[in-house]
XYZ file of N, CA, C and O in Angstrom:
816
model
N -15.502 -31.762 -14.050
C -15.333 -30.853 -12.935
C -16.591 -30.017 -12.760
O -17.217 -29.596 -13.706
N -16.954 -29.806 -11.503
C -18.111 -28.974 -11.208
C -17.825 -27.523 -11.566
O -16.771 -27.000 -11.255
N -18.776 -26.890 -12.233
C -18.651 -25.480 -12.585
C -19.787 -24.726 -11.921
O -20.930 -25.173 -11.928
N -19.479 -23.583 -11.337
C -20.515 -22.807 -10.673
C -20.394 -21.354 -11.087
O -19.321 -20.863 -11.409
N -21.523 -20.658 -11.087
C -21.540 -19.240 -11.410
C -22.500 -18.531 -10.475
O -23.420 -19.133 -9.924
N -22.276 -17.253 -10.276
C -23.152 -16.468 -9.415
C -23.287 -15.058 -9.946
O -22.469 -14.593 -10.731
N -24.330 -14.354 -9.502
C -24.636 -13.022 -10.016
C -25.169 -12.121 -8.916
O -25.829 -12.589 -8.011
N -24.882 -10.843 -9.012
C -25.449 -9.875 -8.090
C -25.452 -8.514 -8.754
O -24.495 -8.136 -9.418
N -26.532 -7.770 -8.599
C -26.607 -6.415 -9.128
C -27.145 -5.492 -8.053
O -27.843 -5.909 -7.132
N -26.844 -4.219 -8.182
C -27.325 -3.229 -7.233
C -27.099 -1.842 -7.802
O -26.091 -1.589 -8.431
N -28.058 -0.958 -7.563
C -27.816 0.453 -7.817
C -27.358 1.036 -6.496
O -28.007 0.851 -5.483
N -26.223 1.716 -6.485
C -25.635 2.165 -5.231
C -25.026 3.546 -5.378
O -25.180 4.189 -6.389
N -24.334 4.013 -4.316
C -23.703 5.315 -4.407
C -22.239 5.236 -4.024
O -21.931 4.866 -3.095
N -21.351 5.638 -4.495
C -19.910 5.737 -4.083
C -18.950 4.694 -4.636
O -19.042 3.621 -4.644
N -16.530 4.387 -4.474
C -15.576 3.166 -4.455
C -14.358 3.441 -3.561
O -13.754 4.251 -3.509
N -10.225 1.049 0.247
C -8.927 0.909 0.672
C -8.869 -0.372 1.422
O -9.781 -0.576 2.126
N -7.979 -1.014 1.443
C -8.104 -2.308 2.039
C -6.813 -2.803 2.606
O -5.767 -2.340 2.249
N -6.902 -3.821 3.477
C -5.667 -4.479 3.833
C -5.006 -5.005 2.578
O -5.657 -5.132 1.549
N -3.743 -5.303 2.661
C -2.997 -5.712 1.481
C -2.448 -7.121 1.611
O -1.259 -7.306 1.841
N -3.282 -8.148 1.499
C -2.767 -9.505 1.560
C -1.815 -9.755 0.407
O -2.024 -9.272 -0.690
N -0.755 -10.515 0.660
C 0.216 -10.768 -0.400
C -0.342 -11.782 -1.383
O -1.084 -12.681 -1.000
N 0.004 -11.638 -2.646
C -0.399 -12.585 -3.657
C 0.610 -13.710 -3.736
O 1.800 -13.502 -3.593
N 0.129 -14.923 -3.955
C 1.037 -16.040 -4.192
C 1.667 -15.893 -5.574
O 2.740 -16.403 -5.834
N 0.981 -15.198 -6.456
C 1.446 -15.025 -7.820
C 2.316 -13.772 -7.898
O 1.919 -12.715 -7.418
N 3.510 -13.880 -8.461
C 4.418 -12.741 -8.490
C 5.147 -12.635 -9.816
O 5.192 -13.570 -10.601
N 5.744 -11.457 -10.035
C 6.619 -11.194 -11.160
C 7.801 -10.426 -10.589
O 7.754 -9.944 -9.449
N 8.888 -10.302 -11.331
C 10.061 -9.566 -10.869
C 10.439 -8.509 -11.891
O 10.473 -8.780 -13.085
N 10.730 -7.295 -11.402
C 11.102 -6.178 -12.263
C 12.488 -5.683 -11.854
O 12.782 -5.544 -10.651
N 13.348 -5.421 -12.840
C 14.674 -4.876 -12.585
C 14.637 -3.357 -12.721
O 14.244 -2.823 -13.765
N 15.025 -2.668 -11.653
C 14.960 -1.210 -11.610
C 15.910 -0.594 -12.633
O 17.065 -1.019 -12.774
N 15.399 0.400 -13.342
C 16.192 1.163 -14.300
C 16.383 2.589 -13.783
O 15.670 3.027 -12.882
N 17.337 3.305 -14.370
C 17.599 4.683 -13.965
C 16.330 5.528 -14.080
O 15.622 5.471 -15.090
N 16.029 6.281 -13.049
C 14.847 7.141 -13.053
C 13.603 6.487 -12.491
O 12.574 7.149 -12.322
N 13.649 5.186 -12.208
C 12.482 4.497 -11.671
C 12.223 4.874 -10.214
O 13.143 5.162 -9.455
N 10.971 4.856 -9.847
C 10.541 4.907 -8.452
C 9.505 3.809 -8.281
O 8.930 3.316 -9.270
N 9.231 3.410 -7.055
C 8.190 2.398 -6.842
C 6.835 2.904 -7.318
O 6.004 2.128 -7.793
N 6.614 4.211 -7.213
C 5.361 4.789 -7.700
C 5.225 4.597 -9.208
O 4.183 4.161 -9.703
N 6.314 4.908 -9.941
C 6.276 4.736 -11.393
C 6.063 3.269 -11.760
O 5.314 2.949 -12.696
N 6.720 2.370 -11.030
C 6.579 0.939 -11.312
C 5.152 0.485 -11.032
O 4.550 -0.260 -11.807
N 4.571 0.970 -9.934
C 3.191 0.584 -9.605
C 2.216 1.069 -10.663
O 1.280 0.364 -11.036
N 2.443 2.278 -11.183
C 1.560 2.801 -12.226
C 1.725 2.014 -13.516
O 0.751 1.759 -14.231
N 2.967 1.616 -13.818
C 3.222 0.840 -15.026
C 2.504 -0.499 -14.988
O 1.926 -0.946 -15.980
N 2.546 -1.152 -13.827
C 1.904 -2.464 -13.684
C 0.427 -2.351 -13.330
O -0.284 -3.341 -13.271
N -0.022 -1.118 -13.042
C -1.409 -0.896 -12.628
C -1.739 -1.728 -11.382
O -2.724 -2.469 -11.335
N -0.875 -1.587 -10.394
C -1.027 -2.258 -9.106
C -0.834 -1.199 -8.025
O -0.042 -0.271 -8.189
N -1.548 -1.325 -6.908
C -1.425 -0.351 -5.831
C 0.001 -0.256 -5.296
O 0.684 -1.258 -5.133
N 0.436 0.973 -5.008
C 1.780 1.193 -4.474
C 1.970 0.448 -3.159
O 3.028 -0.137 -2.910
N 0.959 0.475 -2.300
C 1.078 -0.198 -0.999
C 1.300 -1.696 -1.167
O 2.015 -2.325 -0.379
N 0.709 -2.291 -2.216
C 0.894 -3.723 -2.448
C 2.333 -4.031 -2.869
O 2.898 -5.046 -2.457
N 2.920 -3.158 -3.684
C 4.315 -3.363 -4.083
C 5.245 -3.177 -2.884
O 6.184 -3.950 -2.684
N 4.975 -2.162 -2.057
C 5.803 -1.946 -0.865
C 5.719 -3.155 0.064
O 6.735 -3.652 0.567
N 4.505 -3.672 0.281
C 4.334 -4.827 1.167
C 5.004 -6.070 0.614
O 5.429 -6.948 1.377
N 5.112 -6.167 -0.708
C 5.733 -7.343 -1.329
C 7.258 -7.251 -1.336
O 7.928 -8.206 -1.727
N 7.795 -6.106 -0.902
C 9.246 -5.893 -0.918
C 9.749 -5.393 0.432
O 10.248 -4.268 0.558
N 9.619 -6.215 1.475
C 10.030 -5.780 2.815
C 11.532 -5.525 2.941
O 11.978 -4.911 3.906
N 12.321 -5.993 1.968
C 13.767 -5.789 2.012
C 14.199 -4.358 1.762
O 15.342 -3.982 2.059
N 13.293 -3.523 1.210
C 13.634 -2.118 1.001
C 13.398 -1.357 2.312
O 12.251 -1.141 2.708
N 14.489 -0.968 2.982
C 14.353 -0.241 4.239
C 13.673 1.103 4.046
O 12.918 1.566 4.891
N 13.953 1.734 2.903
C 13.312 3.003 2.560
C 12.754 2.869 1.149
O 13.512 2.919 0.176
N 11.449 2.698 1.019
C 10.855 2.507 -0.322
C 11.119 3.663 -1.275
O 10.968 3.510 -2.480
N 11.505 4.830 -0.729
C 11.799 5.972 -1.597
C 13.184 5.875 -2.221
O 13.517 6.657 -3.111
N 14.002 4.922 -1.742
C 15.361 4.778 -2.247
C 15.531 3.421 -2.915
O 15.710 2.397 -2.247
N 15.431 3.405 -4.234
C 15.721 2.198 -5.003
C 16.741 2.571 -6.071
O 16.817 3.733 -6.486
N 17.521 1.597 -6.498
C 18.648 1.880 -7.373
C 18.627 0.972 -8.594
O 18.110 -0.154 -8.532
N 19.181 1.454 -9.724
C 19.255 0.604 -10.924
C 19.890 -0.736 -10.594
O 20.896 -0.816 -9.891
N 19.250 -1.788 -11.080
C 19.717 -3.146 -10.817
C 18.993 -3.822 -9.677
O 19.019 -5.062 -9.566
N 18.339 -3.043 -8.793
C 17.543 -3.646 -7.728
C 16.418 -4.474 -8.342
O 15.864 -4.129 -9.401
N 16.054 -5.555 -7.682
C 14.947 -6.393 -8.119
C 13.712 -6.095 -7.278
O 13.765 -6.130 -6.050
N 12.631 -5.782 -7.944
C 11.373 -5.466 -7.266
C 10.385 -6.599 -7.516
O 10.116 -6.960 -8.670
N 9.856 -7.170 -6.453
C 8.825 -8.196 -6.586
C 7.486 -7.531 -6.888
O 7.045 -6.652 -6.151
N 6.879 -7.936 -7.992
C 5.560 -7.433 -8.383
C 4.543 -8.503 -8.013
O 4.621 -9.631 -8.496
N 3.574 -8.189 -7.125
C 2.684 -9.231 -6.617
C 1.582 -9.652 -7.583
O 0.409 -9.636 -7.264
N 1.993 -9.978 -8.808
C 1.041 -10.460 -9.803
C 1.789 -10.886 -11.042
O 2.590 -10.138 -11.584
N 1.534 -12.100 -11.517
C 2.149 -12.547 -12.762
C 1.511 -11.835 -13.949
O 0.323 -11.577 -13.968
N 2.336 -11.549 -14.951
C 1.798 -10.895 -16.143
C 0.753 -11.758 -16.834
O -0.189 -11.247 -17.415
N 0.893 -13.096 -16.759
C -0.062 -13.948 -17.461
C -1.449 -13.879 -16.822
O -2.452 -14.127 -17.478
N -1.528 -13.519 -15.550
C -2.826 -13.334 -14.908
C -3.556 -12.169 -15.566
O -4.740 -12.262 -15.896
N -2.841 -11.077 -15.784
C -3.475 -9.930 -16.444
C -3.878 -10.274 -17.870
O -4.892 -9.779 -18.371
N -3.100 -11.106 -18.532
C -3.449 -11.521 -19.887
C -4.758 -12.302 -19.891
O -5.627 -12.081 -20.745
N -4.920 -13.203 -18.935
C -6.156 -13.978 -18.814
C -7.328 -13.039 -18.542
O -8.405 -13.155 -19.151
N -7.132 -12.104 -17.628
C -8.196 -11.158 -17.302
C -8.569 -10.299 -18.500
O -9.753 -10.027 -18.739
N -7.563 -9.883 -19.267
C -7.834 -9.071 -20.457
C -8.644 -9.858 -21.476
O -9.526 -9.310 -22.151
N -8.367 -11.146 -21.600
C -9.136 -11.979 -22.527
C -10.603 -12.019 -22.129
O -11.493 -11.977 -22.985
N -10.879 -12.090 -20.819
C -12.266 -12.083 -20.357
C -12.926 -10.755 -20.713
O -14.070 -10.722 -21.177
N -12.211 -9.666 -20.527
C -12.756 -8.352 -20.879
C -13.026 -8.261 -22.375
O -14.096 -7.808 -22.806
N -12.077 -8.724 -23.183
C -12.238 -8.671 -24.637
C -13.432 -9.513 -25.090
O -14.229 -9.079 -25.949
N -13.574 -10.704 -24.525
C -14.694 -11.581 -24.896
C -16.029 -10.989 -24.441
O -17.044 -11.104 -25.136
N -16.023 -10.365 -23.279
C -17.233 -9.704 -22.775
C -17.636 -8.565 -23.698
O -18.814 -8.419 -24.061
N -16.663 -7.762 -24.108
C -16.970 -6.649 -25.009
C -17.374 -7.134 -26.399
O -18.168 -6.478 -27.089
N -16.870 -8.274 -26.810
C -17.291 -8.854 -28.084
C -18.781 -9.189 -28.041
O -19.523 -8.957 -29.010
N -19.226 -9.715 -26.895
C -20.657 -10.020 -26.747
C -21.484 -8.736 -26.752
O -22.572 -8.691 -27.327
N -20.971 -7.696 -26.133
C -21.712 -6.439 -26.099
C -21.829 -5.821 -27.495
O -22.921 -5.404 -27.905
N -20.713 -5.774 -28.216
C -20.771 -5.165 -29.551
C -21.643 -5.984 -30.496
O -22.315 -5.424 -31.353
N -21.659 -7.299 -30.312
C -22.520 -8.148 -31.140
C -23.995 -7.873 -30.869
O -24.857 -8.191 -31.699
N -24.269 -7.286 -29.702
C -25.648 -6.958 -29.348
C -25.917 -5.455 -29.416
O -26.866 -4.953 -28.819
N -25.070 -4.743 -30.177
C -25.299 -3.329 -30.424
C -24.978 -2.405 -29.274
O -25.445 -1.260 -29.257
N -24.173 -2.867 -28.313
C -23.831 -2.052 -27.156
C -22.387 -1.560 -27.239
O -21.521 -2.221 -27.816
N -22.129 -0.435 -26.616
C -20.762 0.077 -26.541
C -19.929 -0.829 -25.641
O -20.447 -1.384 -24.663
N -18.643 -1.001 -25.950
C -17.795 -1.827 -25.084
C -17.619 -1.174 -23.718
O -17.704 0.047 -23.578
N -17.406 -2.016 -22.728
C -17.116 -1.535 -21.384
C -15.674 -1.046 -21.322
O -14.784 -1.623 -21.945
N -15.443 0.005 -20.566
C -14.092 0.535 -20.392
C -13.388 -0.217 -19.262
O -13.930 -0.352 -18.158
N -12.183 -0.694 -19.536
C -11.416 -1.411 -18.514
C -11.013 -0.453 -17.407
O -10.506 0.632 -17.656
N -11.227 -0.881 -16.146
C -10.871 -0.085 -14.971
C -9.920 -0.927 -14.128
O -10.333 -1.884 -13.480
N -8.623 -0.585 -14.150
C -7.641 -1.438 -13.476
C -7.833 -1.462 -11.968
O -7.570 -2.488 -11.307
N -8.349 -0.380 -11.391
C -8.594 -0.379 -9.952
C -9.746 -1.317 -9.598
O -9.725 -1.986 -8.563
N -10.738 -1.384 -10.472
C -11.843 -2.312 -10.253
C -11.373 -3.756 -10.439
O -11.811 -4.662 -9.721
N -10.457 -3.974 -11.387
C -9.871 -5.311 -11.549
C -9.111 -5.724 -10.298
O -9.119 -6.896 -9.902
N -8.460 -4.773 -9.664
C -7.748 -5.055 -8.418
C -8.724 -5.564 -7.354
O -8.447 -6.536 -6.645
N -9.884 -4.927 -7.240
C -10.899 -5.361 -6.286
C -11.387 -6.770 -6.643
O -11.494 -7.653 -5.785
N -11.677 -6.975 -7.922
C -12.174 -8.280 -8.381
C -11.145 -9.378 -8.133
O -11.494 -10.519 -7.804
N -9.875 -9.046 -8.279
C -8.799 -10.018 -8.052
C -8.751 -10.440 -6.584
O -8.573 -11.612 -6.249
N -8.906 -9.456 -5.682
C -8.969 -9.780 -4.261
C -10.143 -10.707 -3.964
O -10.048 -11.632 -3.155
N -11.277 -10.448 -4.620
C -12.465 -11.268 -4.375
C -12.240 -12.707 -4.821
O -12.557 -13.657 -4.091
N -11.680 -12.899 -6.017
C -11.418 -14.261 -6.499
C -10.429 -14.979 -5.590
O -10.612 -16.161 -5.256
N -9.396 -14.281 -5.166
C -8.389 -14.862 -4.273
C -9.008 -15.239 -2.933
O -8.737 -16.306 -2.365
N -9.864 -14.358 -2.426
C -10.523 -14.607 -1.146
C -11.414 -15.845 -1.217
O -11.421 -16.677 -0.288
N -12.170 -15.992 -2.314
C -13.030 -17.177 -2.462
C -12.202 -18.455 -2.463
O -12.575 -19.458 -1.835
N -11.071 -18.425 -3.166
C -10.223 -19.620 -3.243
C -9.619 -19.956 -1.887
O -9.623 -21.123 -1.461
N -9.110 -18.954 -1.195
C -8.390 -19.208 0.050
C -9.317 -19.466 1.235
O -8.975 -20.218 2.139
N -10.514 -18.851 1.221
C -11.456 -19.038 2.330
C -12.467 -20.147 2.034
O -13.351 -20.416 2.846
N -12.337 -20.748 0.850
C -13.140 -21.913 0.470
C -14.652 -21.622 0.545
O -15.416 -22.323 1.197
N -15.061 -20.590 -0.160
C -16.489 -20.301 -0.264
C -16.780 -19.848 -1.682
O -15.868 -19.531 -2.454
N -18.056 -19.827 -2.031
C -18.484 -19.295 -3.324
C -19.755 -18.502 -3.090
O -20.836 -19.061 -2.939
N -19.600 -17.194 -3.013
C -20.730 -16.340 -2.671
C -20.390 -14.902 -3.000
O -19.226 -14.505 -2.989
N -21.433 -14.114 -3.263
C -21.212 -12.684 -3.450
C -20.851 -12.019 -2.124
O -20.172 -10.994 -2.117
N -21.298 -12.590 -1.026
C -20.984 -12.027 0.280
C -19.751 -12.702 0.852
O -19.769 -13.894 1.156
N -18.686 -11.938 0.998
C -17.407 -12.451 1.477
C -17.319 -12.357 2.996
O -17.697 -11.327 3.568
N -16.805 -13.392 3.655
C -16.584 -13.292 5.105
C -15.506 -12.267 5.444
O -15.420 -11.808 6.578
N -14.704 -11.908 4.471
C -13.625 -10.938 4.671
C -14.071 -9.525 4.340
O -13.810 -8.584 5.104
N -14.727 -9.348 3.200
C -15.012 -8.019 2.672
C -16.485 -7.627 2.684
O -16.812 -6.489 2.355
N -17.370 -8.551 2.997
C -18.792 -8.253 2.935
C -19.308 -8.334 1.504
O -18.782 -9.077 0.674
N -20.330 -7.557 1.188
C -20.909 -7.572 -0.151
C -19.931 -6.942 -1.138
O -19.036 -6.183 -0.744
N -20.108 -7.218 -2.441
C -19.235 -6.568 -3.422
C -19.337 -5.048 -3.385
O -18.361 -4.347 -3.661
N -20.502 -4.542 -3.022
C -20.699 -3.095 -3.003
C -20.009 -2.472 -1.792
O -19.431 -1.390 -1.879
N -20.036 -3.182 -0.655
C -19.258 -2.741 0.499
C -17.767 -2.812 0.185
O -16.988 -1.924 0.546
N -17.382 -3.873 -0.521
C -15.976 -4.054 -0.888
C -15.509 -2.906 -1.785
O -14.428 -2.345 -1.582
N -16.323 -2.534 -2.762
C -15.972 -1.401 -3.622
C -15.814 -0.130 -2.801
O -14.853 0.630 -2.985
N -16.742 0.097 -1.876
C -16.655 1.303 -1.042
C -15.380 1.289 -0.215
O -14.711 2.311 -0.068
N -15.036 0.116 0.336
C -13.839 0.018 1.170
C -12.559 0.213 0.364
O -11.531 0.618 0.916
N -12.620 -0.078 -0.937
C -11.484 0.187 -1.816
C -11.520 1.610 -2.361
O -10.722 1.973 -3.217
N -12.488 2.387 -1.891
C -12.598 3.803 -2.277
C -12.871 3.990 -3.766
O -12.401 4.943 -4.384
N -13.637 3.080 -4.343
C -14.066 3.198 -5.740
C -15.477 3.779 -5.744
O -16.382 3.231 -5.131
N -15.664 4.893 -6.416
C -16.972 5.544 -6.441
C -17.785 5.049 -7.630
O -17.249 4.829 -8.714
N -19.067 4.887 -7.426
C -19.951 4.411 -8.490
C -21.388 4.798 -8.172
O -21.739 5.064 -7.022
N -22.215 4.852 -9.183
C -23.644 5.099 -8.990
C -24.459 3.829 -9.218
O -25.592 3.722 -8.769
N -23.886 2.875 -9.950
C -24.545 1.605 -10.231
C -23.464 0.534 -10.292
O -22.371 0.779 -10.785
N -23.755 -0.653 -9.773
C -22.758 -1.708 -9.779
C -23.374 -3.079 -9.945
O -24.571 -3.280 -9.718
N -22.564 -4.033 -10.361
C -23.004 -5.417 -10.519
C -21.787 -6.331 -10.414
O -20.648 -5.890 -10.593
N -22.024 -7.592 -10.122
C -20.947 -8.571 -10.020
C -21.395 -9.908 -10.597
O -22.504 -10.366 -10.345
N -20.522 -10.533 -11.376
C -20.655 -11.929 -11.795
C -19.480 -12.701 -11.199
O -18.352 -12.211 -11.238
N -19.736 -13.897 -10.665
C -18.660 -14.749 -10.181
C -18.807 -16.134 -10.798
O -19.894 -16.523 -11.232
N -17.696 -16.849 -10.851
C -17.709 -18.209 -11.386
C -16.520 -18.967 -10.806
O -15.538 -18.364 -10.359
N -16.608 -20.294 -10.825
C -15.508 -21.123 -10.334
C -15.491 -22.441 -11.087
O -16.538 -23.012 -11.399
N -14.277 -22.907 -11.398
C -14.108 -24.199 -12.060
C -13.798 -24.103 -13.533
O -13.157 -25.002 -14.078
N -14.241 -23.041 -14.201
C -13.971 -22.891 -15.630
C -12.472 -22.661 -15.837
O -11.858 -21.887 -15.109
N -11.920 -23.309 -16.849
C -10.464 -23.284 -17.010
C -9.955 -22.255 -18.014
O -8.747 -22.005 -18.058
N -10.834 -21.667 -18.809
C -10.394 -20.698 -19.818
C -11.321 -19.487 -19.829
O -12.494 -19.574 -19.425
N -10.832 -18.341 -20.324
C -11.689 -17.167 -20.467
C -12.930 -17.442 -21.317
O -14.030 -17.005 -20.981
N -12.757 -18.151 -22.422
C -13.904 -18.440 -23.280
C -14.953 -19.269 -22.558
O -16.158 -19.011 -22.664
N -14.493 -20.249 -21.791
C -15.432 -21.104 -21.068
C -16.227 -20.319 -20.034
O -17.438 -20.498 -19.894
N -15.554 -19.425 -19.310
C -16.269 -18.689 -18.270
C -17.228 -17.672 -18.877
O -18.364 -17.516 -18.403
N -16.829 -17.003 -19.956
C -17.735 -16.036 -20.586
C -18.924 -16.760 -21.217
O -20.070 -16.304 -21.120
N -18.681 -17.913 -21.827
C -19.790 -18.708 -22.368
C -20.777 -19.095 -21.272
O -21.998 -19.040 -21.459
N -20.236 -19.487 -20.114
C -21.102 -19.861 -18.995
C -21.952 -18.705 -18.519
O -23.149 -18.860 -18.257
N -21.337 -17.550 -18.422
C -22.110 -16.380 -18.011
C -23.162 -16.007 -19.053
O -24.292 -15.670 -18.711
N -22.801 -16.100 -20.320
C -23.758 -15.737 -21.371
C -24.906 -16.734 -21.463
O -25.999 -16.395 -21.924
N -24.684 -17.958 -21.032
C -25.746 -18.976 -21.051
C -26.669 -18.877 -19.843
O -27.652 -19.611 -19.753
N -26.344 -18.000 -18.909
C -27.156 -17.799 -17.707
C -27.878 -16.459 -17.818
O -27.227 -15.419 -17.964
N -29.203 -16.449 -17.780
C -29.942 -15.200 -18.008
C -29.511 -14.032 -17.128
O -29.350 -12.904 -17.606
N -29.277 -14.287 -15.840
C -28.906 -13.205 -14.940
C -27.542 -12.632 -15.240
O -27.353 -11.398 -15.237
N -26.588 -13.502 -15.509
C -25.237 -13.049 -15.819
C -25.199 -12.337 -17.172
O -24.519 -11.326 -17.342
N -25.935 -12.894 -18.102
C -26.034 -12.279 -19.423
C -26.606 -10.864 -19.315
O -26.137 -9.942 -19.982
N -27.595 -10.705 -18.424
C -28.214 -9.391 -18.231
C -27.181 -8.379 -17.753
O -27.172 -7.221 -18.204
N -26.287 -8.794 -16.843
C -25.233 -7.879 -16.378
C -24.292 -7.513 -17.516
O -23.936 -6.351 -17.702
N -23.861 -8.513 -18.276
C -22.916 -8.277 -19.364
C -23.521 -7.358 -20.421
O -22.825 -6.509 -20.989
N -24.813 -7.511 -20.667
C -25.475 -6.729 -21.715
C -26.273 -5.549 -21.161
O -27.174 -5.042 -21.832
N -25.938 -5.109 -19.960
C -26.602 -3.946 -19.368
C -25.971 -2.674 -19.933
O -24.822 -2.336 -19.622
N -26.717 -1.969 -20.750
C -26.209 -0.762 -21.379
C -25.971 0.382 -20.412
O -25.310 1.359 -20.748
N -26.508 0.275 -19.197
C -26.308 1.310 -18.193
C -24.992 1.152 -17.439
O -24.608 2.048 -16.680
N -24.315 0.019 -17.608
C -23.019 -0.201 -16.979
C -21.923 0.208 -17.956
O -22.003 -0.103 -19.147
N -20.910 0.900 -17.479
C -19.915 1.513 -18.363
C -18.490 1.017 -18.168
O -17.667 1.138 -19.068
N -18.147 0.486 -16.996
C -16.774 0.076 -16.704
C -16.746 -1.363 -16.208
O -17.708 -1.840 -15.603
N -15.607 -2.027 -16.442
C -15.469 -3.416 -16.035
C -14.111 -3.652 -15.384
O -13.109 -3.050 -15.761
N -14.114 -4.523 -14.391
C -12.884 -5.043 -13.804
C -13.012 -6.548 -13.716
O -14.093 -7.061 -13.395
N -11.959 -7.270 -14.031
C -11.981 -8.735 -13.973
C -10.837 -9.216 -13.100
O -9.698 -8.746 -13.233
N -11.138 -10.140 -12.197
C -10.118 -10.727 -11.340
C -10.111 -12.239 -11.459
O -11.155 -12.886 -11.314
N -8.940 -12.802 -11.751
C -8.783 -14.250 -11.890
C -7.789 -14.749 -10.860
O -6.763 -14.106 -10.610
N -8.095 -15.895 -10.252
C -7.150 -16.524 -9.323
C -7.150 -18.026 -9.551
O -8.206 -18.651 -9.620
N -5.939 -18.576 -9.655
C -5.777 -20.018 -9.840
C -5.400 -20.655 -8.519
O -4.420 -20.260 -7.885
N -6.196 -21.642 -8.085
C -5.941 -22.309 -6.814
C -7.248 -22.667 -6.143
O -8.324 -22.560 -6.733
N -7.178 -23.103 -4.903
C -8.381 -23.447 -4.160
C -9.013 -24.745 -4.621
O -8.540 -25.407 -5.540
N -10.106 -25.104 -3.981
C -10.741 -26.397 -4.241
C -11.330 -26.509 -5.637
O -11.427 -27.601 -6.193
N -11.724 -25.383 -6.245
C -12.307 -25.400 -7.583
C -11.272 -25.169 -8.678
O -11.577 -25.269 -9.852
N -10.057 -24.823 -8.284
C -8.978 -24.674 -9.254
C -8.868 -23.311 -9.903
O -7.768 -22.798 -10.104
N -10.011 -22.711 -10.267
C -10.016 -21.431 -10.976
C -11.198 -20.602 -10.477
O -12.333 -21.096 -10.444
N -10.930 -19.364 -10.112
C -11.979 -18.471 -9.605
C -11.984 -17.182 -10.432
O -10.935 -16.617 -10.727
N -13.190 -16.757 -10.773
C -13.365 -15.620 -11.670
C -14.353 -14.626 -11.073
O -15.401 -15.018 -10.561
N -14.034 -13.353 -11.174
C -14.940 -12.301 -10.741
C -14.975 -11.202 -11.794
O -13.934 -10.732 -12.257
N -16.175 -10.818 -12.182
C -16.399 -9.631 -13.010
C -17.094 -8.613 -12.134
O -18.096 -8.926 -11.481
N -16.596 -7.398 -12.127
C -17.283 -6.300 -11.457
C -17.565 -5.209 -12.486
O -16.709 -4.903 -13.308
N -18.753 -4.665 -12.415
C -19.187 -3.627 -13.351
C -19.632 -2.403 -12.556
O -20.271 -2.536 -11.506
N -19.344 -1.220 -13.088
C -19.827 -0.008 -12.448
C -20.180 1.045 -13.498
O -19.754 0.988 -14.638
N -20.967 2.001 -13.028
C -21.163 3.248 -13.730
C -20.834 4.347 -12.737
O -21.323 4.313 -11.603
N -19.990 5.279 -13.131
C -19.612 6.356 -12.212
C -20.599 7.499 -12.316
O -21.292 7.657 -13.291
């Protein structure tokens, strides 16, 4: 299978978007005291995305124990993304650098980017939907002073994609950039390449 990777870096300033539904979902059973806000914080997913994934709730402020809430992301997707973060930080610590701090909001942006590449059938840092990764971060209202992006497609495992990035000088430079402090990873399964990966890095 063809494997591709891409890289982009930029020093920038500043980090909202339409809410396309995810094909990947999970289901949560409401317990006493739950609100959609609490559920969104627990899953680290935007409240608007959960509301959009549950059109059957006439009033999102009124949910009851036993109600089923569709969560627009499978838990195993987050597990895959976490593995990429862990492997990335392993490379950093092996090179004497502090680990990157996981930023779930940045992972949300990266996830949209991977999904967009798969569904729009392109492989580029510049999205026909969102523009550059730095414009995309701004549109998601994520503030940063420095940013970078690594993308890849076709790799089937976290280890394979991190190895590919580490074997590429430009991608390796992003991963081992001591001036970058936070990381978000977005994985999407589907599209012509089968697997799409995005790493986004920022310093606030």
